[in-house]
mmCIF file of C-alpha atoms in Angstrom:
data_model
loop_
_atom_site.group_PDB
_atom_site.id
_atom_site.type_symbol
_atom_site.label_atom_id
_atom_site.label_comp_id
_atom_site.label_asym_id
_atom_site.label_seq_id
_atom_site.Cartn_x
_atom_site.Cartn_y
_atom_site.Cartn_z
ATOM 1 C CA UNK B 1 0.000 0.000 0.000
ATOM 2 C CA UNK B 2 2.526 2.353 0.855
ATOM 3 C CA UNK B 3 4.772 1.866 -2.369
ATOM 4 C CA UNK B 4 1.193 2.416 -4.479
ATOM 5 C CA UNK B 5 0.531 5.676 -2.491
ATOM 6 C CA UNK B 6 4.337 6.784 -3.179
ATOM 7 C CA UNK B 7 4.317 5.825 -6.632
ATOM 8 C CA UNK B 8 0.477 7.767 -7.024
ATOM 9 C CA UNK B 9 2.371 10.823 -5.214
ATOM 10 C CA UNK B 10 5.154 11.050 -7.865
ATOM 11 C CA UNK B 11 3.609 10.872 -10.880
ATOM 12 C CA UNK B 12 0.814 13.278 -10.080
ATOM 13 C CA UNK B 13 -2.356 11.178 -9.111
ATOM 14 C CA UNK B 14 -2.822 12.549 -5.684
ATOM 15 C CA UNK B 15 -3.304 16.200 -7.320
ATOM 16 C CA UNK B 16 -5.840 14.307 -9.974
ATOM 17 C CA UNK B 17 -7.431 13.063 -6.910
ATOM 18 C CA UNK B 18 -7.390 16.749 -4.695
ATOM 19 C CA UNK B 19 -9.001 18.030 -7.823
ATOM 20 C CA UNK B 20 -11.620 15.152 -8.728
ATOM 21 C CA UNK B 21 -13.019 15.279 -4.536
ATOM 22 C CA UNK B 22 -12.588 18.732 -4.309
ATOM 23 C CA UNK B 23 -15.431 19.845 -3.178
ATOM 24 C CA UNK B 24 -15.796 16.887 -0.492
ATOM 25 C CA UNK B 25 -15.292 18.035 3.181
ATOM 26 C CA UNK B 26 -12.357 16.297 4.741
ATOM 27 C CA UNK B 27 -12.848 15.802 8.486
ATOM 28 C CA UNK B 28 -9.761 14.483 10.613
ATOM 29 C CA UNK B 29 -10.133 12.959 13.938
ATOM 30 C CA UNK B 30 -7.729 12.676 17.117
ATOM 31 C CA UNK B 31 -8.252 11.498 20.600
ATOM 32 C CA UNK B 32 -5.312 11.638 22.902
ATOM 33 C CA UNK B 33 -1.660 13.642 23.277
ATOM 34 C CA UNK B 34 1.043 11.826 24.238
ATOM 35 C CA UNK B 35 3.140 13.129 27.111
ATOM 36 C CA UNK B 36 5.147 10.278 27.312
ATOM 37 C CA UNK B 37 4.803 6.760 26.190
ATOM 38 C CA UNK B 38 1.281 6.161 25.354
ATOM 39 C CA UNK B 39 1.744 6.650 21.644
ATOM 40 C CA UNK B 40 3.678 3.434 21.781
ATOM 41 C CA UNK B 41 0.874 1.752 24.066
ATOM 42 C CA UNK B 42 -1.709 2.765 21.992
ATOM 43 C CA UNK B 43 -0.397 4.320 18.104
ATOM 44 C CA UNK B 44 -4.512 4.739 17.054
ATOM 45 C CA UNK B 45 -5.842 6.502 20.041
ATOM 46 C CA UNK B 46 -2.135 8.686 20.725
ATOM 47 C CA UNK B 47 0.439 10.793 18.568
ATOM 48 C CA UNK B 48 2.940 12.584 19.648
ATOM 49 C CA UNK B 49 3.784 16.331 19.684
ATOM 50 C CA UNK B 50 5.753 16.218 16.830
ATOM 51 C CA UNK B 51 4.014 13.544 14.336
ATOM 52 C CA UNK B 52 1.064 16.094 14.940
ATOM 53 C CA UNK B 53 2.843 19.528 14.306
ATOM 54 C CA UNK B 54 3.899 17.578 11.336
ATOM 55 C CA UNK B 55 0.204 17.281 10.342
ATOM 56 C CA UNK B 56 -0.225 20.557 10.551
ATOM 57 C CA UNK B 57 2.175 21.670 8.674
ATOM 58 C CA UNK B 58 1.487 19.491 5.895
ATOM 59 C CA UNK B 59 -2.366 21.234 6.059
ATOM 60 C CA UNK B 60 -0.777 24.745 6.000
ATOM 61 C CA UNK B 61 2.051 23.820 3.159
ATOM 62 C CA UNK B 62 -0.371 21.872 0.804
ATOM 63 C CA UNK B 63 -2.752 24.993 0.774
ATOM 64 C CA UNK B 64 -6.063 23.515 2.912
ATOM 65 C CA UNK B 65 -8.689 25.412 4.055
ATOM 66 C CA UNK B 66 -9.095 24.684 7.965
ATOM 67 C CA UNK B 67 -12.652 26.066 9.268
ATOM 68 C CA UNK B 68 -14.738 25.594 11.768
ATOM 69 C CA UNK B 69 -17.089 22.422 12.358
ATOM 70 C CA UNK B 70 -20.422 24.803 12.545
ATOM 71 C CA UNK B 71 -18.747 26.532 9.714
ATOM 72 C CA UNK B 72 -18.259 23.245 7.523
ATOM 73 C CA UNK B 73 -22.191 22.180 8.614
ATOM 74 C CA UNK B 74 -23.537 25.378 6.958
ATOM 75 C CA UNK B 75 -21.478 24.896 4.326
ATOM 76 C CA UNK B 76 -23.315 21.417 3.548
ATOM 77 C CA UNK B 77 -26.569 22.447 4.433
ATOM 78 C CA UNK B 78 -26.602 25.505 1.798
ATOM 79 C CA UNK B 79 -24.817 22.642 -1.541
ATOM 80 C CA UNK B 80 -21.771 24.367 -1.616
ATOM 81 C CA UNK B 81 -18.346 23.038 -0.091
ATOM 82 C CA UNK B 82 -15.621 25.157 -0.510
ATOM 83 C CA UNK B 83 -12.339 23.767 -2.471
ATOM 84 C CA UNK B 84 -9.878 21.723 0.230
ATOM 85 C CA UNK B 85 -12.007 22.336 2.986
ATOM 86 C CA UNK B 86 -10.873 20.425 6.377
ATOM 87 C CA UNK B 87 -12.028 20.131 9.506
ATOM 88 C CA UNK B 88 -10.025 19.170 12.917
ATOM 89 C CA UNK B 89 -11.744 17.128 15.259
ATOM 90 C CA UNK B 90 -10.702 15.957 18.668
ATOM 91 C CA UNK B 91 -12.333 13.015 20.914
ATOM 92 C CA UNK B 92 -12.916 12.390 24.433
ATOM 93 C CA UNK B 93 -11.348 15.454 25.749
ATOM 94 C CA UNK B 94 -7.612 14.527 27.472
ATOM 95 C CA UNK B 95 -5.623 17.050 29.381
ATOM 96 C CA UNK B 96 -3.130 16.391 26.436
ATOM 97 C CA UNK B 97 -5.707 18.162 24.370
ATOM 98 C CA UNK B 98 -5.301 21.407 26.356
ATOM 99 C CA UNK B 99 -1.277 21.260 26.765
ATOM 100 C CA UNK B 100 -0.111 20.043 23.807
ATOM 101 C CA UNK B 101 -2.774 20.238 20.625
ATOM 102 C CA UNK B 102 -4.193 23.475 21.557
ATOM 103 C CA UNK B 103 -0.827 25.630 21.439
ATOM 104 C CA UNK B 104 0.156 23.835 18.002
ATOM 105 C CA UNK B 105 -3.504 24.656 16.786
ATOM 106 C CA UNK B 106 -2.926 28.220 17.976
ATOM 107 C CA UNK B 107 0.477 28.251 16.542
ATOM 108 C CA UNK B 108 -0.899 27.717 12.889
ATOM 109 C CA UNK B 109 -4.227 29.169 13.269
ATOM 110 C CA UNK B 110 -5.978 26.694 12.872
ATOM 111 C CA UNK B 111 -9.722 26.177 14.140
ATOM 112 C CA UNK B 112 -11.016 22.545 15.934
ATOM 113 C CA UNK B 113 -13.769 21.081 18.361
ATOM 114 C CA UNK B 114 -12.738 18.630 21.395
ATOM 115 C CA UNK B 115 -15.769 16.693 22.068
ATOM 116 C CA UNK B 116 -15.970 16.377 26.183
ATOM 117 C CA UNK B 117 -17.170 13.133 28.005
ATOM 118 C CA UNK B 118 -18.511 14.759 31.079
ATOM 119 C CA UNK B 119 -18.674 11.694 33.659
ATOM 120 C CA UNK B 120 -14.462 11.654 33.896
ATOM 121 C CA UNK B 121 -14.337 15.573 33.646
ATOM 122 C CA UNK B 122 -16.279 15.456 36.788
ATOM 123 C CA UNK B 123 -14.694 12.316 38.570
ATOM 124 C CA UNK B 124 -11.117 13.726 37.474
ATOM 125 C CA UNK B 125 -9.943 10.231 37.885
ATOM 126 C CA UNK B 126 -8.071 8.447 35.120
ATOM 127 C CA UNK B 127 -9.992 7.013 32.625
ATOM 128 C CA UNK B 128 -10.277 3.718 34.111
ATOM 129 C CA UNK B 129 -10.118 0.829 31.206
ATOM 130 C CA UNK B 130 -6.985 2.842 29.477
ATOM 131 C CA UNK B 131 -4.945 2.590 32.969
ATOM 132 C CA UNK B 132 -5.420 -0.820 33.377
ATOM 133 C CA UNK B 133 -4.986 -1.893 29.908
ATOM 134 C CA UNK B 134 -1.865 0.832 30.340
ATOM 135 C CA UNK B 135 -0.407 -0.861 33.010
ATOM 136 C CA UNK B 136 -0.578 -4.656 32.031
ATOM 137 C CA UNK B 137 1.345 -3.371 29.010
ATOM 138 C CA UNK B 138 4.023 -1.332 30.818
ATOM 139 C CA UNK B 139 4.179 -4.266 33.499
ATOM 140 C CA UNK B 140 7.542 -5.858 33.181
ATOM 141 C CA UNK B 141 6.495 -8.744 35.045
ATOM 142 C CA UNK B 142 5.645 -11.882 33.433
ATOM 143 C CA UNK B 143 3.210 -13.277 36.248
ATOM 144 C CA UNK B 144 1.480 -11.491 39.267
ATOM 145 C CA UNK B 145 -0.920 -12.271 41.606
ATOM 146 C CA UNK B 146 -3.105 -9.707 42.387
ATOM 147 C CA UNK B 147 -4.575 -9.468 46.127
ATOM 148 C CA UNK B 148 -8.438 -7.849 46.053
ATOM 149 C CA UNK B 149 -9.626 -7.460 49.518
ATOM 150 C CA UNK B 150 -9.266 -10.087 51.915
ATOM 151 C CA UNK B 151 -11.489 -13.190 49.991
ATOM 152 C CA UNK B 152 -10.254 -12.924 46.342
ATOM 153 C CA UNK B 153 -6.459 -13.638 45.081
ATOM 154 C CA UNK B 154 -5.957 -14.517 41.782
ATOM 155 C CA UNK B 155 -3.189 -14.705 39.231
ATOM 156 C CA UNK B 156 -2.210 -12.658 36.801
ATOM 157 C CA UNK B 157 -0.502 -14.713 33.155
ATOM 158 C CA UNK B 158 1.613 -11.649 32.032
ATOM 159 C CA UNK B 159 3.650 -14.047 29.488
ATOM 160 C CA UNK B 160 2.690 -13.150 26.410
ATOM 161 C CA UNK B 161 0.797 -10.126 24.459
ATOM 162 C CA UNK B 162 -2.109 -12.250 24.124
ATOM 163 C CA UNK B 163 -2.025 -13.570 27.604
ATOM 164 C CA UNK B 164 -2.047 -9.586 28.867
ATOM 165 C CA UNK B 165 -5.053 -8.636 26.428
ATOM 166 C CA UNK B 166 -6.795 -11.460 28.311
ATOM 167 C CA UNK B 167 -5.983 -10.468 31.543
ATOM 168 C CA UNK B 168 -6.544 -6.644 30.870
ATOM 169 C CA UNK B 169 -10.079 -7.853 29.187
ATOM 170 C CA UNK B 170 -10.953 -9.853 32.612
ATOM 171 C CA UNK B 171 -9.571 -6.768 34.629
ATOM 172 C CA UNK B 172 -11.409 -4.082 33.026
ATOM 173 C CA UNK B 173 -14.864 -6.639 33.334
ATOM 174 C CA UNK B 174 -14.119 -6.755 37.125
ATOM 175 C CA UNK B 175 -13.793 -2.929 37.306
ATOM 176 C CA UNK B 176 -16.752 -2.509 35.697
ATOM 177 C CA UNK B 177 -18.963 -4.969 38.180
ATOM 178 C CA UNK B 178 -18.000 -2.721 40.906
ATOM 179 C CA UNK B 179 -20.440 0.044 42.227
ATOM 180 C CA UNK B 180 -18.245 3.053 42.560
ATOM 181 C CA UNK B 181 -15.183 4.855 40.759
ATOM 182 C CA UNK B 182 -13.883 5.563 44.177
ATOM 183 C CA UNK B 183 -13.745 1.055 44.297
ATOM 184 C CA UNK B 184 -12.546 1.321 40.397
ATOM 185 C CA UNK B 185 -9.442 3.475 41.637
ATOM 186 C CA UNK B 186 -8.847 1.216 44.743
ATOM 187 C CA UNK B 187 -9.209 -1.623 42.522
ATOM 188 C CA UNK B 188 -6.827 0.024 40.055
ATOM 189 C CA UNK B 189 -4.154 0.909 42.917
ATOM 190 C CA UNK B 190 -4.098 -2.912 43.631
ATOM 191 C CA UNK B 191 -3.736 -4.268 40.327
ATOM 192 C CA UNK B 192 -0.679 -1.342 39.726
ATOM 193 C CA UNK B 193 0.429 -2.886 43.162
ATOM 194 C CA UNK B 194 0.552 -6.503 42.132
ATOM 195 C CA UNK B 195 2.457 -5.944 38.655
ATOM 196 C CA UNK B 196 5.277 -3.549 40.014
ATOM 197 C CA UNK B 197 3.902 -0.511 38.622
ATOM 198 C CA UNK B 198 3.692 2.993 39.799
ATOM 199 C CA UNK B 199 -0.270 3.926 40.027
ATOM 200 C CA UNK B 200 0.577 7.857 41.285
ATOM 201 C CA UNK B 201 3.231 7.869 38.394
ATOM 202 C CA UNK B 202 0.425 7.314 36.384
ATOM 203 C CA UNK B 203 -2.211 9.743 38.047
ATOM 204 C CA UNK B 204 -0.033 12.860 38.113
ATOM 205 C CA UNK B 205 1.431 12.218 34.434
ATOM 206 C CA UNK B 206 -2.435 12.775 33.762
ATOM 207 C CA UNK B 207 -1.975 11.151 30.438
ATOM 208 C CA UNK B 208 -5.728 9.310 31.087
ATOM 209 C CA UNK B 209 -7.248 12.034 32.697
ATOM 210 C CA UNK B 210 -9.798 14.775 30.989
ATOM 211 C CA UNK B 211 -9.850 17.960 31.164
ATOM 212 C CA UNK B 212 -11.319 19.628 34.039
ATOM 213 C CA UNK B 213 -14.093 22.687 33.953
ATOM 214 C CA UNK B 214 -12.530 25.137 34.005
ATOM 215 C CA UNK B 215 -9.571 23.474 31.853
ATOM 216 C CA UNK B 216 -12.199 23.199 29.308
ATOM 217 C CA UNK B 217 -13.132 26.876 29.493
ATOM 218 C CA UNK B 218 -9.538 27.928 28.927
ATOM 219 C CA UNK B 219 -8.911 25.834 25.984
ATOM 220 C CA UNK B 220 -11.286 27.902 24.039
ATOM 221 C CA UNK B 221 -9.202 30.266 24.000
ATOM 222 C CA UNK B 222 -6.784 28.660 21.412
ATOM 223 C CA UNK B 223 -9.811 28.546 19.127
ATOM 224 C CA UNK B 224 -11.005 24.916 20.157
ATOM 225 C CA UNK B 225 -14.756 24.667 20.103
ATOM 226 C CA UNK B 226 -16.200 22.266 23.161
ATOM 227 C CA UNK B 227 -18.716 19.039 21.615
ATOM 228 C CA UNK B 228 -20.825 16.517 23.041
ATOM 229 C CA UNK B 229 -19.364 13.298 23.120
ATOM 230 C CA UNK B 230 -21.864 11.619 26.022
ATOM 231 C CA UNK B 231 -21.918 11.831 29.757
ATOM 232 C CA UNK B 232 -20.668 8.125 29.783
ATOM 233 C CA UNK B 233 -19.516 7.174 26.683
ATOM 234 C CA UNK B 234 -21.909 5.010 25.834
ATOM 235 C CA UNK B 235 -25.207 5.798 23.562
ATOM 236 C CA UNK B 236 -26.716 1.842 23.465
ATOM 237 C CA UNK B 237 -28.477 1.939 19.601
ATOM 238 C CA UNK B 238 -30.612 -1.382 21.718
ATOM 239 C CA UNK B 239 -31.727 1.633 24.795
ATOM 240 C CA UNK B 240 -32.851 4.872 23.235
ATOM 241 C CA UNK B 241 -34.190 6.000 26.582
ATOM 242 C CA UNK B 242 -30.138 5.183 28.033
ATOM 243 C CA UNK B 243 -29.382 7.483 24.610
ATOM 244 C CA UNK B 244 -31.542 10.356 25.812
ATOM 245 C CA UNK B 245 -30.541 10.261 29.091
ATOM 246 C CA UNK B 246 -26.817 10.602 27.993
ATOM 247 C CA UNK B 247 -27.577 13.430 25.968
ATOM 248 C CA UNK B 248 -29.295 15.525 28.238
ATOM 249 C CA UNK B 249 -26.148 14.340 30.985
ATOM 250 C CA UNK B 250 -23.863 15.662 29.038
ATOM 251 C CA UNK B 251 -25.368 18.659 27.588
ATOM 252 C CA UNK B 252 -26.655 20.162 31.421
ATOM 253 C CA UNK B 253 -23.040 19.017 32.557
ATOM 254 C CA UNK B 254 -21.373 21.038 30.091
ATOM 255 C CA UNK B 255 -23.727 24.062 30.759
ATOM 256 C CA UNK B 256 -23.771 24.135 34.229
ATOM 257 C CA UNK B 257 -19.973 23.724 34.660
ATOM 258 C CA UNK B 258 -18.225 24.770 30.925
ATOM 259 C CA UNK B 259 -21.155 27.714 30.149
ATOM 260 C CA UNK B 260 -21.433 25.745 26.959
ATOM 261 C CA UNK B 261 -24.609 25.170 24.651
ATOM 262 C CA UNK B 262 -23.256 22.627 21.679
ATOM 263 C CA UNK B 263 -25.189 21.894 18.663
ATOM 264 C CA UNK B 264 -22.165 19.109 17.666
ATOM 265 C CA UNK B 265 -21.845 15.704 18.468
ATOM 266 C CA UNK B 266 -19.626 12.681 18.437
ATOM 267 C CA UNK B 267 -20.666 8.974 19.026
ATOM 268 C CA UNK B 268 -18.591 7.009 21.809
ATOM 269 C CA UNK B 269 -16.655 4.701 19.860
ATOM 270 C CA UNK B 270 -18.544 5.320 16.356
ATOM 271 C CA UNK B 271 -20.806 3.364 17.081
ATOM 272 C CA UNK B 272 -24.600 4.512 15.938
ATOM 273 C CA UNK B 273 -27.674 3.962 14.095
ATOM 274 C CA UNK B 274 -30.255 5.299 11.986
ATOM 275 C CA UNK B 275 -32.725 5.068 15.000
ATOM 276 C CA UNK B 276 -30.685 7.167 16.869
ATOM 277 C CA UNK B 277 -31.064 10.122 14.572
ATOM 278 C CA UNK B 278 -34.240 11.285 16.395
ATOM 279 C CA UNK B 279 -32.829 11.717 19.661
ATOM 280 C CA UNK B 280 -30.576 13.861 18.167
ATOM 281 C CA UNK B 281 -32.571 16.039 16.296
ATOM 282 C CA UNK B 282 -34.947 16.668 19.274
ATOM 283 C CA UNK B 283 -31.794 17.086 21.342
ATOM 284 C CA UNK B 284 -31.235 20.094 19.014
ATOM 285 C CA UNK B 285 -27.922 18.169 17.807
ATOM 286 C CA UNK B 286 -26.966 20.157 14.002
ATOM 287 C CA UNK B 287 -24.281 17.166 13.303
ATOM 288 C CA UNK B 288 -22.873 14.133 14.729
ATOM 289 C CA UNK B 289 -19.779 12.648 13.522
ATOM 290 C CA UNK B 290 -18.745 8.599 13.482
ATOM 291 C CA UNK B 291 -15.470 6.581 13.171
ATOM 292 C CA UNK B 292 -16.638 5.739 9.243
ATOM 293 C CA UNK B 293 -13.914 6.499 7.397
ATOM 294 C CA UNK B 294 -14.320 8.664 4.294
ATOM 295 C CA UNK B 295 -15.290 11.740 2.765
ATOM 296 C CA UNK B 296 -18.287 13.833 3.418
ATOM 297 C CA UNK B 297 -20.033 15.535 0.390
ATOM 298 C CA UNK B 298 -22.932 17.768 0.017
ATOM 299 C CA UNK B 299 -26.581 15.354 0.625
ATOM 300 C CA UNK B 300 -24.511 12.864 3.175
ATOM 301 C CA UNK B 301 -26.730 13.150 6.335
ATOM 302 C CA UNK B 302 -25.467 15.531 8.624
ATOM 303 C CA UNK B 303 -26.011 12.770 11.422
ATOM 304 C CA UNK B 304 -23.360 10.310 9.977
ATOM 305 C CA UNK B 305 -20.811 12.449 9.043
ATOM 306 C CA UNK B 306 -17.756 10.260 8.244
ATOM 307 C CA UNK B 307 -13.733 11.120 8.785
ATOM 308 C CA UNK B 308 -10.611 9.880 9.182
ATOM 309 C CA UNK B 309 -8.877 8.709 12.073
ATOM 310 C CA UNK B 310 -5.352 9.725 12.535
ATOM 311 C CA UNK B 311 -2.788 8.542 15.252
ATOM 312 C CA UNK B 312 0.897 7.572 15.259
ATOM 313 C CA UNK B 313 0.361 4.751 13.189
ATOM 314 C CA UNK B 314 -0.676 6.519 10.785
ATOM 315 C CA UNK B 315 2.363 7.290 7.875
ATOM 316 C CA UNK B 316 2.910 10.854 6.257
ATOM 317 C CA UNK B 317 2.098 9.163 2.738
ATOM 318 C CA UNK B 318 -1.139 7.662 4.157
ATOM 319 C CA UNK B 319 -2.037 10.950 5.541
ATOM 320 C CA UNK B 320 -1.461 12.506 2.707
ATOM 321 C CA UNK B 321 -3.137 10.078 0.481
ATOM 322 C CA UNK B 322 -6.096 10.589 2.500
ATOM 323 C CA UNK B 323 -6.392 14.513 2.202
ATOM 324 C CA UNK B 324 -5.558 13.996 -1.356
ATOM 325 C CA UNK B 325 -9.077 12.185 -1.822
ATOM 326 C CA UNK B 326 -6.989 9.469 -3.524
ATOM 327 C CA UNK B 327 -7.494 6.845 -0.967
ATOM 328 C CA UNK B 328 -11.601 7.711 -1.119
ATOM 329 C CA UNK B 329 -11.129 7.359 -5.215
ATOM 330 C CA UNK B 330 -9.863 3.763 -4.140
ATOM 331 C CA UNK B 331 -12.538 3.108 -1.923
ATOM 332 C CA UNK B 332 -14.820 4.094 -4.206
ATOM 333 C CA UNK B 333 -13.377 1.670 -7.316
ATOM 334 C CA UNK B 334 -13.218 -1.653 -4.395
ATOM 335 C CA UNK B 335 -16.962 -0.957 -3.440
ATOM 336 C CA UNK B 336 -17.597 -1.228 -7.018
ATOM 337 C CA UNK B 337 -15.678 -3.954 -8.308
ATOM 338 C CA UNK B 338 -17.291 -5.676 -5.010
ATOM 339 C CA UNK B 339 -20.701 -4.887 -6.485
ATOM 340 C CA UNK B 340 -20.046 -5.873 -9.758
ATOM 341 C CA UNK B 341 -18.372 -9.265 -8.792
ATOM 342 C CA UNK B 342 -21.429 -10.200 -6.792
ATOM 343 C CA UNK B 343 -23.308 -9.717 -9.522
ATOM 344 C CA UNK B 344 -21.416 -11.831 -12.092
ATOM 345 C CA UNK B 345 -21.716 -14.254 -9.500
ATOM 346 C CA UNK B 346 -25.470 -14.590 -9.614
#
């Protein structure tokens, strides 16, 4: 893939492609900042400083138009997109977001929207299935055995990669069956505890924890609009009523405590449905973005509005291949040679 997207570079067919999608909206999507290692824990949900200053400067260089989200949603709704338009997105709401995107965004003037999940804002504990999955991987231990209260021991198989997934899966389940976050951080402390790993290292390198209040009043000062991203981050297409309720959660939360009203929102994890367009719309939602990968053009509904998910694994070609529209042009040409092989075949 990568040889095809350098040899499409050179001999022109990303600029065939920037001019054939032109008038698609390009929407780019982040989640965390890394302030240390997380980028090499987790290279889709964290890039570093300097991969992402490099994104930035390959928006300014290459001559792309960076608005605003509410901006880019007028845009559609009147059936006209200007030329190269982008839009930055940001997920979730990290502290990273404040101290290390927002500067670089302010540095190139360039406009974005963090969508906040209110329930950690408020908590201001680390986000708990990141730390543990965090520390199983940062463990350098190949067997534990973890000590939870006086009536339950169990060990830990650290061995392998897939032997930690399993045990962070199993982890993260018993977290969740607990009935407070105050239990989820004692239960957190333990498990750091049990594999050798520092737990307040972790808590005051606030790598997992979001922004607070006030933290997300200051950050729109660099020009970073505040979204709704769920009180939870959950929004159940099986529980419409759950769906609601998260909405209105998170919209009085950011209200009362952020002075916010947000028309925008993201779903936790991309994950939606058709039925869930109502809510929205009565919710006074204008958009809601997904994890769909693509381009947006002028008729898409304004309810599954599709981008592209960058993160340290992501290369400069593939990047670039993506803004060019020339990895949408090959979407485009596999859907259809899908179609028409299906069918031949009947």
């Amino acid at each position: 893939k990568l040889a095809l997207y350098g040899f499409a570079k050179t001999t022109g067919f990303f600029k065939v492609a920037r001019l054939i999608t032109k008038r698609r909206l390009r929407i780019l999507a982040y989640h965390g900042f890394a302030l240390k290692d997380e980028a090499e824990f987790r290279s889709k949900l964290f890039i570093t400083p300097t991969t992402f200053e490099r994104r930035l400067s390959i928006l300014r260089d290459s001559g792309y138009r960076i608005i605003t989200l509410e901006q880019a949603v007028e845009d559609l709704r009147r059936g006209h997109v200007a030329a190269d338009t982008v839009v930055i997105t940001i997920d979730d709401g990290y502290a990273s977001t404040l101290h290390v995107a927002a500067p670089l965004l302010k540095k190139y003037n360039f406009p974005a929207i963090v969508y906040l999940t209110s329930y950690h804002m408020q908590t201001q504990t680390p986000v708990f299935d990141l730390t543990i999955a965090y520390m199983i991987w940062k463990t350098a231990c190949d067997s534990a055995e973890l000590r939870w209260s006086s009536q339950v021991t169990f060990p830990l198989d650290l061995s392998s990669t897939a032997a930690r997934m399993k045990e962070a899966e199993k982890l993260i389940q018993l977290g969740h069956e607990l009935g407070s976050e105050a239990e989820r951080v004692d239960f957190a402390r333990a498990v750091a505890m049990a594999i050798e790993v520092d737990f307040d290292e972790i808590v005051t390198g606030q790598a997992f924890r979001l922004m607070t209040p006030a933290e997300a009043c200051q950050i729109q000062s660099f020009g970073v609009e505040v979204g709704l991203h769920t009180h939870r981050h959950r929004f159940p297409s099986d529980d419409l009523e759950a769906c609601r309720k998260e909405l209105i959660d998170n919209t009085e939360y950011l209200i009362r405590e952020v002075g916010v009203v947000s028309k925008h929102f993201c779903y936790p994890s991309g994950i939606y449905s058709e039925n869930q367009y109502p809510i929205l719309s009565n919710g006074g939602i204008s958009s809601a973005t997904t994890c769909d990968t693509g381009l947006v053009q002028v008729g898409d509904s304004l309810y599954s509005l599709r981008r592209f998910l960058d993160g340290e694994m992501v290369t400069d070609i593939e990047f670039e291949a993506e803004l060019s529209g020339f990895s949408e042009l090959l979407r485009t040409l596999l859907r259809s040679d899908r179609r028409t092989s299906a069918t031949v075949g009947r």
